[in-house]
Structure formats: C-alpha cells, structure tokens
Short mmCIF file of C-alpha atoms in Angstrom, two decimals:
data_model
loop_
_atom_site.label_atom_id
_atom_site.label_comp_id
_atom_site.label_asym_id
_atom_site.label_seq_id
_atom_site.Cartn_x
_atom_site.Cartn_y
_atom_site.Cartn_z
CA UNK A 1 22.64 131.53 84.09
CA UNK A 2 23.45 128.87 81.31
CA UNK A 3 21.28 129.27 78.51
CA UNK A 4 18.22 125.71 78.55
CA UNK A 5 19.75 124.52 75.37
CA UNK A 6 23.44 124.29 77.50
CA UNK A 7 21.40 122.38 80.22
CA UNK A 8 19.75 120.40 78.05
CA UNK A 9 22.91 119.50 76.27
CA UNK A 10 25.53 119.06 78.67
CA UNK A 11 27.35 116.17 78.55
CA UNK A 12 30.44 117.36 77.73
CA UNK A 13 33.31 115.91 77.85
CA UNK A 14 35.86 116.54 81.09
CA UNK A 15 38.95 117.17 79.33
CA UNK A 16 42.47 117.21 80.79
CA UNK A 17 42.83 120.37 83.15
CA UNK A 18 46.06 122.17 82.01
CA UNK A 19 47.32 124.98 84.57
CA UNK A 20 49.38 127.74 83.35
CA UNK A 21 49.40 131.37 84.86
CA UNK A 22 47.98 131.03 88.16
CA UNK A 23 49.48 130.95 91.35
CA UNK A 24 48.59 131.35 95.43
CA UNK A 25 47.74 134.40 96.44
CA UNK A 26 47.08 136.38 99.72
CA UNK A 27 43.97 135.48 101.42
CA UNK A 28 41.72 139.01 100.19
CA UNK A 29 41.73 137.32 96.57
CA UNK A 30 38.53 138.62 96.16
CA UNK A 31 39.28 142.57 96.61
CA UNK A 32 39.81 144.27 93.51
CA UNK A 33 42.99 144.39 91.99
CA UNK A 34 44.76 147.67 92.56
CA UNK A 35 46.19 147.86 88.54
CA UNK A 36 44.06 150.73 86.95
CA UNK A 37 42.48 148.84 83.72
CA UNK A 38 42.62 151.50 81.80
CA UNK A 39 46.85 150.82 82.07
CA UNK A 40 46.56 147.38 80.50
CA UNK A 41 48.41 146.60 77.30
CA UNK A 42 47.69 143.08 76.38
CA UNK A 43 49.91 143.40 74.07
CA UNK A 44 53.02 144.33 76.43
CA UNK A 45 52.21 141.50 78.92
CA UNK A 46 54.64 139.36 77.61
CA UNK A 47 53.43 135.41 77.41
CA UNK A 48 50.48 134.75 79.18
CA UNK A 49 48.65 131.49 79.75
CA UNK A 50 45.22 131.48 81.31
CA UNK A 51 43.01 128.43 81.83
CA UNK A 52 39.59 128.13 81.65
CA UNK A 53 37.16 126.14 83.11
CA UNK A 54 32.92 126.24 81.49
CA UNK A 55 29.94 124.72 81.11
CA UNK A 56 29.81 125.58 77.56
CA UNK A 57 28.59 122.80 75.45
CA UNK A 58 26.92 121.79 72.28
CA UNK A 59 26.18 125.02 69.63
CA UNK A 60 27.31 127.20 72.61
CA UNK A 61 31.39 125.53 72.83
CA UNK A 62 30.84 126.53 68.96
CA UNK A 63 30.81 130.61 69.52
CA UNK A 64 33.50 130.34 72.35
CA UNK A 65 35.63 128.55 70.37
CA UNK A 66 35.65 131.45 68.09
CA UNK A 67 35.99 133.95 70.32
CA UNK A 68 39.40 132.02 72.18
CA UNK A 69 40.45 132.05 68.87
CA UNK A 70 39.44 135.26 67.61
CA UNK A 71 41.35 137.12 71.20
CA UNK A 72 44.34 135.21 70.67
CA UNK A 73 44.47 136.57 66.65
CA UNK A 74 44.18 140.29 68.62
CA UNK A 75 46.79 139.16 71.14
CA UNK A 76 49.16 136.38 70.26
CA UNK A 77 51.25 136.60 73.11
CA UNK A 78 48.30 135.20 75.17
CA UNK A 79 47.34 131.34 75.42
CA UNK A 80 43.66 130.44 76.43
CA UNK A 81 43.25 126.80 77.76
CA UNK A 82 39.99 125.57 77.91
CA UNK A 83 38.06 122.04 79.82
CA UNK A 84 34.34 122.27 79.57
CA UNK A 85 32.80 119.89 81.52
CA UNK A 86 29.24 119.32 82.03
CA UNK A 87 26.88 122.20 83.81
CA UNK A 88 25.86 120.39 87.17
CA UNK A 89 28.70 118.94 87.71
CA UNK A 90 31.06 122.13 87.59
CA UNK A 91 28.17 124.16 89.39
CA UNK A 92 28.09 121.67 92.13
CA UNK A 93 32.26 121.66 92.44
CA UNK A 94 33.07 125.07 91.31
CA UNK A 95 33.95 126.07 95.12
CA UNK A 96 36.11 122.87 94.96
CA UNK A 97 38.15 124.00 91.92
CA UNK A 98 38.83 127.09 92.57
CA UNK A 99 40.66 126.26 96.17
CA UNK A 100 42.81 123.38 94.27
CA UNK A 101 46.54 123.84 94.39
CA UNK A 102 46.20 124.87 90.55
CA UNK A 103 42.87 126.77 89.82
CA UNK A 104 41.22 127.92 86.70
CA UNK A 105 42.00 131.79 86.04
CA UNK A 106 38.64 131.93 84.40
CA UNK A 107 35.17 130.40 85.75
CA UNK A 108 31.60 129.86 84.39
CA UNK A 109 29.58 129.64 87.36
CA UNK A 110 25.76 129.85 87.75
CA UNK A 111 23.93 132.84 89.30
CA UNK A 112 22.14 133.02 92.02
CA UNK A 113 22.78 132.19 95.96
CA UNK A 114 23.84 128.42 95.55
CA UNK A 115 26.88 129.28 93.38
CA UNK A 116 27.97 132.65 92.81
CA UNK A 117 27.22 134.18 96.17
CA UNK A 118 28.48 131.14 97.52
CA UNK A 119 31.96 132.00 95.53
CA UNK A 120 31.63 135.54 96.19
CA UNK A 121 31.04 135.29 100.07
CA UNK A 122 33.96 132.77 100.34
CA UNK A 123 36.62 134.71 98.51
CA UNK A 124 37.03 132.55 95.55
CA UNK A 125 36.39 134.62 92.24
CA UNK A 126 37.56 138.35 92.17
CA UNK A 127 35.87 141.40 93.20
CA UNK A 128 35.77 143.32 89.59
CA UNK A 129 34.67 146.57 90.33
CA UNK A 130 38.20 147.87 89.43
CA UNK A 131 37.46 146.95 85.82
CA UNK A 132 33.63 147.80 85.38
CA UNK A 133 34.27 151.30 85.09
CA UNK A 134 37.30 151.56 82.60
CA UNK A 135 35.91 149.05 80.31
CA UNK A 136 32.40 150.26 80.50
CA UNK A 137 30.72 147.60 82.60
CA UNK A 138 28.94 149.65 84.17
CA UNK A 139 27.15 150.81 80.93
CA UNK A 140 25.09 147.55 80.54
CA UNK A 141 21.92 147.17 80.93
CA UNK A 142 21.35 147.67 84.65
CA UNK A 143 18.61 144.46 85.01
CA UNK A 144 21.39 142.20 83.36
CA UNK A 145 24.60 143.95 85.41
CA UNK A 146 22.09 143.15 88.69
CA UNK A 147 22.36 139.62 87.89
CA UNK A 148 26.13 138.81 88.75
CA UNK A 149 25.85 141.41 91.78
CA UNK A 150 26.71 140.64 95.46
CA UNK A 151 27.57 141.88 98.74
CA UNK A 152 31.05 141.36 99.61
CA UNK A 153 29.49 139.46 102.52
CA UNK A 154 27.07 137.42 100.94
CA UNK A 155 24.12 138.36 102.02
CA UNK A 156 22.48 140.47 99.42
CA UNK A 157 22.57 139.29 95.88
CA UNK A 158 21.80 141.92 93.24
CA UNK A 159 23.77 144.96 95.28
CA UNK A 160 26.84 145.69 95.52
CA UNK A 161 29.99 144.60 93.84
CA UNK A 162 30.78 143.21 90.77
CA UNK A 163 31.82 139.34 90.86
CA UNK A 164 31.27 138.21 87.39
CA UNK A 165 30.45 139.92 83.91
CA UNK A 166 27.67 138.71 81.37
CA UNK A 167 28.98 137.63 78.01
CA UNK A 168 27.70 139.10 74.72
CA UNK A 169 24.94 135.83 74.38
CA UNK A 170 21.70 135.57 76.26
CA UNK A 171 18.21 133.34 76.80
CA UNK A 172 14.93 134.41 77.24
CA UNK A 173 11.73 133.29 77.50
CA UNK A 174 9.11 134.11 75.45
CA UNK A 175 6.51 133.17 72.52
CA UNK A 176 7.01 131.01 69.48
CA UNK A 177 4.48 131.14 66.65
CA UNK A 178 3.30 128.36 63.79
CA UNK A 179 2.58 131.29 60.93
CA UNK A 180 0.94 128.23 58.82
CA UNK A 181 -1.46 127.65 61.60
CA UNK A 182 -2.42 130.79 62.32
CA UNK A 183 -3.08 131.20 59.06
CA UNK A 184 -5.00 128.10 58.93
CA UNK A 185 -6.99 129.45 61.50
CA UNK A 186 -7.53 133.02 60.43
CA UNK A 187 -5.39 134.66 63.06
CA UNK A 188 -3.11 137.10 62.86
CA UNK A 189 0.44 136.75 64.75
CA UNK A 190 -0.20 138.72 68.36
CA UNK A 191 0.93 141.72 69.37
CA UNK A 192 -0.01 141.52 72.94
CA UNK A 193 -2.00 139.43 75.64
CA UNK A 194 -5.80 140.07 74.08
CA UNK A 195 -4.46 139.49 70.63
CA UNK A 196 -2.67 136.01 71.70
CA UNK A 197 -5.31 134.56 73.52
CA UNK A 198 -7.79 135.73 70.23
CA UNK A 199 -5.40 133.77 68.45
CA UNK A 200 -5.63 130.66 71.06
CA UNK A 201 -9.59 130.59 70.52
CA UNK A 202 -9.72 130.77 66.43
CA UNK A 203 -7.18 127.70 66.53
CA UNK A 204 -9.03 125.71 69.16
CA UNK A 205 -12.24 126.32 66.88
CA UNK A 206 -10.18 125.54 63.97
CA UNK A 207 -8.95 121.99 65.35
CA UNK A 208 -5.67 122.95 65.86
CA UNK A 209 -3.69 122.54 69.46
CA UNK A 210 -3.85 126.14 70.57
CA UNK A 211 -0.41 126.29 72.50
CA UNK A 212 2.29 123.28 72.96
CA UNK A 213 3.13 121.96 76.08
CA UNK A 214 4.27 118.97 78.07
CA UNK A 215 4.55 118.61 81.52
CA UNK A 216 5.68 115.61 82.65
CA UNK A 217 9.31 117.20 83.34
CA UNK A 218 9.06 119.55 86.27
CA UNK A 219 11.80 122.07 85.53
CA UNK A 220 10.61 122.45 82.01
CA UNK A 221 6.52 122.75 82.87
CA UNK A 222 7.21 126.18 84.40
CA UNK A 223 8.26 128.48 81.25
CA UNK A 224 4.81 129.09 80.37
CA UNK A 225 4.02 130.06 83.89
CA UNK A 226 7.30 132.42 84.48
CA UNK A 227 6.56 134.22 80.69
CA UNK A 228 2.54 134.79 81.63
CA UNK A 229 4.09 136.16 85.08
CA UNK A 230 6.15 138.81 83.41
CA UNK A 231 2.94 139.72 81.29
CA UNK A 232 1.12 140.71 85.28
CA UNK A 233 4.21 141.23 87.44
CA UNK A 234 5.73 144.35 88.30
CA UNK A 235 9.17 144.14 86.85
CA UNK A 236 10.89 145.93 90.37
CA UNK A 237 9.20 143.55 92.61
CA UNK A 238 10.08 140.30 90.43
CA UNK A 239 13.49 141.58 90.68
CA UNK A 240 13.31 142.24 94.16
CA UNK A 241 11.57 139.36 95.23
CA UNK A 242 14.17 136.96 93.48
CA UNK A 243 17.30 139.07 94.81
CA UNK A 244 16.03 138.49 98.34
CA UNK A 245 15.40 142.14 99.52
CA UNK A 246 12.28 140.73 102.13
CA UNK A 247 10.37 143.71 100.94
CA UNK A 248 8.11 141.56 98.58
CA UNK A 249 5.74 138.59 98.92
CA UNK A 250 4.94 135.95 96.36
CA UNK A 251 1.17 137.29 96.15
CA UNK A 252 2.38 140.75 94.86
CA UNK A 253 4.70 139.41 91.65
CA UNK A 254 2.36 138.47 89.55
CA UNK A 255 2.43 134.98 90.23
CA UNK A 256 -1.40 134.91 91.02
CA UNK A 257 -2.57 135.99 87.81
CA UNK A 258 0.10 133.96 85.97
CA UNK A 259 -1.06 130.90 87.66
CA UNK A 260 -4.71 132.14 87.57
CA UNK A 261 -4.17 132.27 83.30
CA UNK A 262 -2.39 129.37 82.99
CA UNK A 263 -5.33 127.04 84.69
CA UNK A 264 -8.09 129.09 82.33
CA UNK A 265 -5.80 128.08 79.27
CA UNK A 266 -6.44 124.49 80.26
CA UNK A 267 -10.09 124.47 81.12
CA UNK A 268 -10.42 125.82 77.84
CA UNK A 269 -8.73 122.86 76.28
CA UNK A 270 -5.71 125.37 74.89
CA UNK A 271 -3.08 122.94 76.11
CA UNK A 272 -1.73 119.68 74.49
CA UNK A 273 -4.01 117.22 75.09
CA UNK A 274 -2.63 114.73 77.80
CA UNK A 275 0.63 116.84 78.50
CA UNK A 276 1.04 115.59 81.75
CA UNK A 277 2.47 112.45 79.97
CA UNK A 278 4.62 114.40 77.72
CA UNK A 279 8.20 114.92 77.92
CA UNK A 280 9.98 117.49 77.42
CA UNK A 281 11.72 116.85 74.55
CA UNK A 282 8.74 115.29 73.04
CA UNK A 283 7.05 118.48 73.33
CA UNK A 284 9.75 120.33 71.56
CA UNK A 285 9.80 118.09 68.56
CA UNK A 286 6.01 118.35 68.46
CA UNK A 287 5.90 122.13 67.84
CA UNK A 288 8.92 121.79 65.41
CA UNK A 289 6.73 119.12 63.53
CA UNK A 290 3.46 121.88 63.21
CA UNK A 291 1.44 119.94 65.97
CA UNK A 292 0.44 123.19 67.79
CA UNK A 293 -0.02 127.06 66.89
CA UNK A 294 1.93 127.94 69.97
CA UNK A 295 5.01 126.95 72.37
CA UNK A 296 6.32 129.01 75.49
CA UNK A 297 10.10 128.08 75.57
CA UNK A 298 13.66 129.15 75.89
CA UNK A 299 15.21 130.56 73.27
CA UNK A 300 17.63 128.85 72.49
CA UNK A 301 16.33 125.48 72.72
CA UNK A 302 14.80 125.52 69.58
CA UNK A 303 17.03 124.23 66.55
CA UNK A 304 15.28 125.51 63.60
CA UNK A 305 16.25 124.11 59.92
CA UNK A 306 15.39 124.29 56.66
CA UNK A 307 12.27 125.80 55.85
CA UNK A 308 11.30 126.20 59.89
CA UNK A 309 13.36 129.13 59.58
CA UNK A 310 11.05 130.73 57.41
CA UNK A 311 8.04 129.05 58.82
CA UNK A 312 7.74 130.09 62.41
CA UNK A 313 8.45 133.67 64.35
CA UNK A 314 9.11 134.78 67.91
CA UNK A 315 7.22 137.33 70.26
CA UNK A 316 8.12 139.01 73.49
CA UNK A 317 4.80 139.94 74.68
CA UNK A 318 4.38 143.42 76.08
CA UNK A 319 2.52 143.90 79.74
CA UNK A 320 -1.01 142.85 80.19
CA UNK A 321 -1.46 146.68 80.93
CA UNK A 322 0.43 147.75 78.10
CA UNK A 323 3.67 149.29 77.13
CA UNK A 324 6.73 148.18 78.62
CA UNK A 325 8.07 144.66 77.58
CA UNK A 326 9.56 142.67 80.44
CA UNK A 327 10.58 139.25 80.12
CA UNK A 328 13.01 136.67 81.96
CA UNK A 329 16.42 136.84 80.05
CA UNK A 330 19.89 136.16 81.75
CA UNK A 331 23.80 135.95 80.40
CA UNK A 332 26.12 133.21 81.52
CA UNK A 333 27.99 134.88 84.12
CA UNK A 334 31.67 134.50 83.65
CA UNK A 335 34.08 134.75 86.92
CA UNK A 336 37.62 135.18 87.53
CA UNK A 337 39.25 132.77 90.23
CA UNK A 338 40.65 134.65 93.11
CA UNK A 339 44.31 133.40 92.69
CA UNK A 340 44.66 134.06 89.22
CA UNK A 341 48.10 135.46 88.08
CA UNK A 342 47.33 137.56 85.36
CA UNK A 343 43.71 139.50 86.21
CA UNK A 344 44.18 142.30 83.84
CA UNK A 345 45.11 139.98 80.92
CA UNK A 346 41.97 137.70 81.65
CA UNK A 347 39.81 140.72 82.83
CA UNK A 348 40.29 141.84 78.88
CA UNK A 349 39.38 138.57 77.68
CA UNK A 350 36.00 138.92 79.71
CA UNK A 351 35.89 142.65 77.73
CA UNK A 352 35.88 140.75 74.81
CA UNK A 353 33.51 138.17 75.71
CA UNK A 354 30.86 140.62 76.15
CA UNK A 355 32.00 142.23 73.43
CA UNK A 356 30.83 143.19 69.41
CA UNK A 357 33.01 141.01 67.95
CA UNK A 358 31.86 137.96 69.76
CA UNK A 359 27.89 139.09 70.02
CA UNK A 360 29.00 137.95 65.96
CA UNK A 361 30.28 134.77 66.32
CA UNK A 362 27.08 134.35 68.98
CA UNK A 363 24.70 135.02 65.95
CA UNK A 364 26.93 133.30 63.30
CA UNK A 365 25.93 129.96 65.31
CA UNK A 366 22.43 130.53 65.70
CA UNK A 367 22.21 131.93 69.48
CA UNK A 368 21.15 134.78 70.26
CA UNK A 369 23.10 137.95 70.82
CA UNK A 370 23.31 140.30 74.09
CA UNK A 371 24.68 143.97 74.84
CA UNK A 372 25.58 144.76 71.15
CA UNK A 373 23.40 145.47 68.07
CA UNK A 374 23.98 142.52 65.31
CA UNK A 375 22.30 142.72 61.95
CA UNK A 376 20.46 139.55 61.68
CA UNK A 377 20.68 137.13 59.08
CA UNK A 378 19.06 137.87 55.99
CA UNK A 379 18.07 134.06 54.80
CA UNK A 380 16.48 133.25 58.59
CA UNK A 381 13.63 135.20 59.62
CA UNK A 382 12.92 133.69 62.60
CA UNK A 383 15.94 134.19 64.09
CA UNK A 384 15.23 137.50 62.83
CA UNK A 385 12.40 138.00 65.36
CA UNK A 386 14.63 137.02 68.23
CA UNK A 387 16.59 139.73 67.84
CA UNK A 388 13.68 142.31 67.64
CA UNK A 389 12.37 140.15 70.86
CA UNK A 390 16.29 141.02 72.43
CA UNK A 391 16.22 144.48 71.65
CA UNK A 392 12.60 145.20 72.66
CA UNK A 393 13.64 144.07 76.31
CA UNK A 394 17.38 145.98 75.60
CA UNK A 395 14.97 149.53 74.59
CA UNK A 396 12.90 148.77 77.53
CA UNK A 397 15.66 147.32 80.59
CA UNK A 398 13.09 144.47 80.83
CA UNK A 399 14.99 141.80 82.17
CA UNK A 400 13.83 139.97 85.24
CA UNK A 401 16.35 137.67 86.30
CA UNK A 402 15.41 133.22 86.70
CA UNK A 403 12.57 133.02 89.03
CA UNK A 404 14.74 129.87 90.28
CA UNK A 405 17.49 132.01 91.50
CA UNK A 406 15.11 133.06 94.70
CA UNK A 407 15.86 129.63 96.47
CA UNK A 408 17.90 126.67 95.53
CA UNK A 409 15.01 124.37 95.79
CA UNK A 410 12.36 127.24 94.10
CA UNK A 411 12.56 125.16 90.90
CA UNK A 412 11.53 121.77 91.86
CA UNK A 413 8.56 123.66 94.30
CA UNK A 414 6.98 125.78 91.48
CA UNK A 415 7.33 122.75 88.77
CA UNK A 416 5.41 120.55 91.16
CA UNK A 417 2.98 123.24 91.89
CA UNK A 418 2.26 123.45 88.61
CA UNK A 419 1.87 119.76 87.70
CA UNK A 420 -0.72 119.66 90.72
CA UNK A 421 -2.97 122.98 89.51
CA UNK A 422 -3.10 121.66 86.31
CA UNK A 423 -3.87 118.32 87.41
CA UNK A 424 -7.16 119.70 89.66
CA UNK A 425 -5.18 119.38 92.45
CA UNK A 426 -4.23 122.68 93.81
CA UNK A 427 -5.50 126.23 92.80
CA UNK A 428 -3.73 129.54 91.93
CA UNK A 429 -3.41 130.64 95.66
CA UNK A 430 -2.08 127.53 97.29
CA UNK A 431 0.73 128.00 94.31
CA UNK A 432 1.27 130.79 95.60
CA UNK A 433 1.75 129.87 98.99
CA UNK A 434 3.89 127.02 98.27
CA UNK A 435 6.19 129.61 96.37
CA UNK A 436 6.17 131.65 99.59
CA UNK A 437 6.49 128.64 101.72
CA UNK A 438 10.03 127.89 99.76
CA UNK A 439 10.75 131.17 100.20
CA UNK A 440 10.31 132.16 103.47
CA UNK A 441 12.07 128.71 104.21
CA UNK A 442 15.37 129.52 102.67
CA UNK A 443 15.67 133.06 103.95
CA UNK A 444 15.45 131.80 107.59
CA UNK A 445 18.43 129.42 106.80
CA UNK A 446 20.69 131.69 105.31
#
C-alpha cells in the first residue's frame, strides 16, 4: 500500500517510458524462475538495463532516488530507468502496462484484490517464491510478508505465494501528541487507552480541542476509527477478515467498539468543533498550528519543521486489554513484470530495496523506516517516537493490514458510515452492518 502522504501527493509527472531489458516470454511468466538466487552475481551479469515503473512521489521519489543510485554505485554494470507517474492512475492501468509490447521489469502496484491479485491471478508480475528463501524474505515480519501474498489462482489473498516484496519504508496509523497542550492542561503523554482518554477530559476542561479531526473528506474521516479498532480488535481476525478467509464477520473485529468510542468522543465534545465542514488538509494544518492536543493520522503525512520537531511526539497505543501493540501499518509492495529479461538482476534490486542501506536513505528524508533497525536522528525527537512506535509493532508482529483492502469499494462505505454516526444519523451497529453489507457483497462477486 502507498504510504497517505504518496496519495496525497501524487501528481507526478508521467515521464517518457524508456524500455531496455525486457522481452516476451512464455505464457507461465508468473512461475518462479528456475535460477537458484543464491547463484546470482550482479556483478557478472554483464550490462543490464531494467525499467521501472512507481507511484513514488513527493519526499518518497526523494529516498528512491537514492537507493537507484546507491545499487548502481554497488553494481555499475546495471542501469535503473525510472517513470513515476501518479498513484491512481498507474493502479488503475498497471494490468495494461504490463501486457504492452515493452513492459516495465519492475512494478509498484497496490495491495489488495483490485490490483495485486488482479496481477497475480492474470500472470502479469512473477511468482517470487524462488527468491524469498535465499535472500531471506521469508524472515520478515510474517503480518507484513502476508500483505503481498496470493494464491496462484486468485482467490485467496494473504496465502500462498509470494508476488511482490515490501520495501524497507512503511505507514502506520497511530497517535500524535501536542506536548505544550498537554502540559497546558496538566496531562501527562498516554501510555494506553485509560491514560489517553484522561488526557482527552483535562484538555476539554482546560479549553483546549481534545483530539483534531475533520471529516468532510470520506477516505480521510476513517483513521481515527481504523486506529481505535486495533485498540478492541483481535489482531488474527482483522487479518482474516480483510484477507477474505469467510471465517469472520464485521461484528467480531472490533469494529463495534471502535465505532461505539468514536461516537462517545463526540458526545463529549472531544472532536473539532464543526469537523464535518473541515477538510482534510485543513485539519492537518490545524494540529501542526497547536489547535488541538490530539490528531489520529498517517504517519507520514505529517511534515514537521522547525521547532514542531521538538514540540510534538507519536504513540502506538497498546490493546484496550493490555499488552500487545497492534496497529494498521503496510509497505509499498514492489512487483516484478512477468516478461522481464533479467529477474535475478532486478530480484536483487528488490533485496536492496528492503534492505539496511535504503531503510537509511528512508530515514535520511524524514519517512519512516521498515524491516531494519535505524538509529534515529538525534536533533528530531519526534521522529524519534516513530521509530519506537515502528519497532513496538516490529517486537510485537502487530501489523494488521488496510481495512480498505477487504473490498474495493470498503473505503468509500466505512467513510460514509462514519460521516452519518457522527452526524446522528446512524449508530455503531448499523456501521457495522453496512461494513458487512460491502462485504458480503464483494465476496459473492468474486
């Protein structure tokens, strides 16, 4: 999954598509290739081109750049070609490119069944279960491998084989934290559910906005919902409910409770006042300007300067019942295209994308690092708290994948559902319903 600040962001420009290194191949591209990884010399390859085609925009292009740069330093017998072009537009024509006469070796694509199992199921990105084991794939953190995991078939996501690999950057979502504020209002910064929602009641009594929020953007309005979900859900059945097993319903993920919260935090005036006219963006550049103690977002999405850096912190909330931390987090998955020329070559340079030396050039621009452990900066302690947010969820294999992933139409339904149960429109259980509704819905279709 793209990271919200990618989203957010893209509008980047379609460059010119250069091909180099691909060519046709048999129609069972997607079966892993037969070449034993742990025979590839890079370096013996002779000249190798690769394209690649991403999504990867704005601070995010920043980090890739380095690490194209940084694998063709290690290897300069190997040329990496880059076009990034916006994040809908490539989801929504990914299938497209990758059957053109000249592909892209290498592919961003978006998790989930509307674009990776889509690819997977029509042979169009490589089966890479040949390479998981030799370059220690299969070491990562099973909730995060899970995500970019499909039956050869199609029909299960989150089993199976190995389509795409995670890259060493990820986004979560979780709590941000005024400390001026909650100093302002005697509180101390939470360590859990009954500490946060102290917190929320001293700054309401205090006369400042308890916890940030605008919901006039659908997509947007659900973060708060999806991070007080992992605080009730059980992690398993979020996971399983999402990767489509039919074993779970909507009523047993948590999504009561969260939704259940969420309307008490608003009849208790916690919310920005008027959110429902808000915008997203406005809402961001409220918090950033001290209007409210608290903000639910995307890491990420943020841009901290200046003094914010040493002004506000970042929690990852353990369980309501205490203990384990879960939290939604998710990698852009990275893909190779089925009639790429050179696989081992660009199945390295996906080694090295999830790799240490580029989880470095992930932190160097501000973003926040996945799979490998990077020594925060020194001069920004926020950033700081990321991390220990990451690695909390890293100690714990906490990860519960995009709620959105469970239908292609799940995000539009739950922001809606939202806007109407905060409006005094709907309650908790016909949220709930509507989830399960969308749900039940897709799977008959598929």
């Amino acid at each position: 999954m793209v990271s919200r600040r990618n989203v957010l962001k893209s509008g980047a420009a379609l460059g010119l598509f250069t091909l180099a290194g691909c060519a046709p191949q048999g129609t069972k591209a997607s079966s892993a290739p037969a070449t034993p990884a742990k025979s590839i010399d890079v370096a013996k390859a002779g000249a190798v081109t690769l394209t690649m085609l991403d999504f990867w925009g704005g601070d995010v292009a920043s980090w890739v750049a380095s690490a194209v740069k940084g694998f063709q330093a290690k290897y300069p017998n190997v040329t990496i070609k880059r076009t990034s072009v916006d994040w809908g537009q490539l989801t929504q024509t990914a299938n497209l490119r990758l059957k053109e006469k000249n592909p892209p070796d290498i592919i961003t694509v978006n998790n989930g069944w509307q674009s990776l199992g889509t690819l997977s199921k029509a042979g169009l990105v490589l089966n890479l279960d040949g390479y998981s084991k030799a370059f220690g794939w299969d070491k990562f953190p099973s909730t995060i491998l899970r995500q970019t995991q499909f039956t050869s078939d199609g029909t299960q996501m989150g089993t199976g084989s190995l389509f795409a690999t995670p890259v060493a950057s990820s986004s979560l979502i979780g709590l941000y934290y005024n400390k001026t504020l909650l100093e302002k209002a005697g509180a101390d910064v939470p360590t859990d559910l009954a500490s946060f929602e102290d917190a929320c009641a001293k700054a309401k009594a205090a006369g400042v906005i308890p916890i940030g929020y605008g919901s006039q953007d659908k997509g947007s309005s659900t973060a708060i919902l999806l991070a007080l979900q992992d605080l009730f859900g059980d992690q398993k059945k979020i996971n399983d409910f999402v990767y489509s097993t039919g074993e779970v319903k909507a009523a047993d993920i948590g999504m009561t409770e969260a939704a259940e919260r969420l309307k008490s935090y608003q009849d208790k005036g916690w919310l920005t006042p008027n959110h429902a006219g808000i915008q997203y963006a406005d809402a961001i550049d409220a918090f950033l300007k001290g209007k409210s103690a608290f903000r639910f977002e995307y890491t990420g999405t943020l841009a901290f300067k200046g003094n914010q850096k040493q002004e506000y912190g970042y929690l990852q909330l353990p369980q309501a019942t205490g203990g384990k931390v879960v939290g939604t987090g998710a990698s852009t998955a990275v893909a190779l295209g089925s009639k790429c020329a050179h696989p081992d070559v660009a199945a390295s340079f996906l080694d090295f994308l999830a790799g240490p030396q580029t989880a470095q050039y992930v932190v160097e621009n501000g973003l926040l690092p996945l799979l490998n452990d990077v020594k925060a900066p020194a001069d920004n302690p926020e950033f700081g708290t990321e991390i220990a947010g990451q690695r909390s969820l890293d100690k714990d294999n906490g990860y519960v994948p995009y709620f959105d992933w469970s239908t292609p139409s799940m995000l539009d339904t739950l922001g809606g559902q939202v806007q109407l149960l905060l409006a005094g429109r709907s309650a908790p259980d016909a949220l709930v319903k509507a989830v399960q509704a969308d749900y039940d819905k897709f799977q008959a279709g598929r």
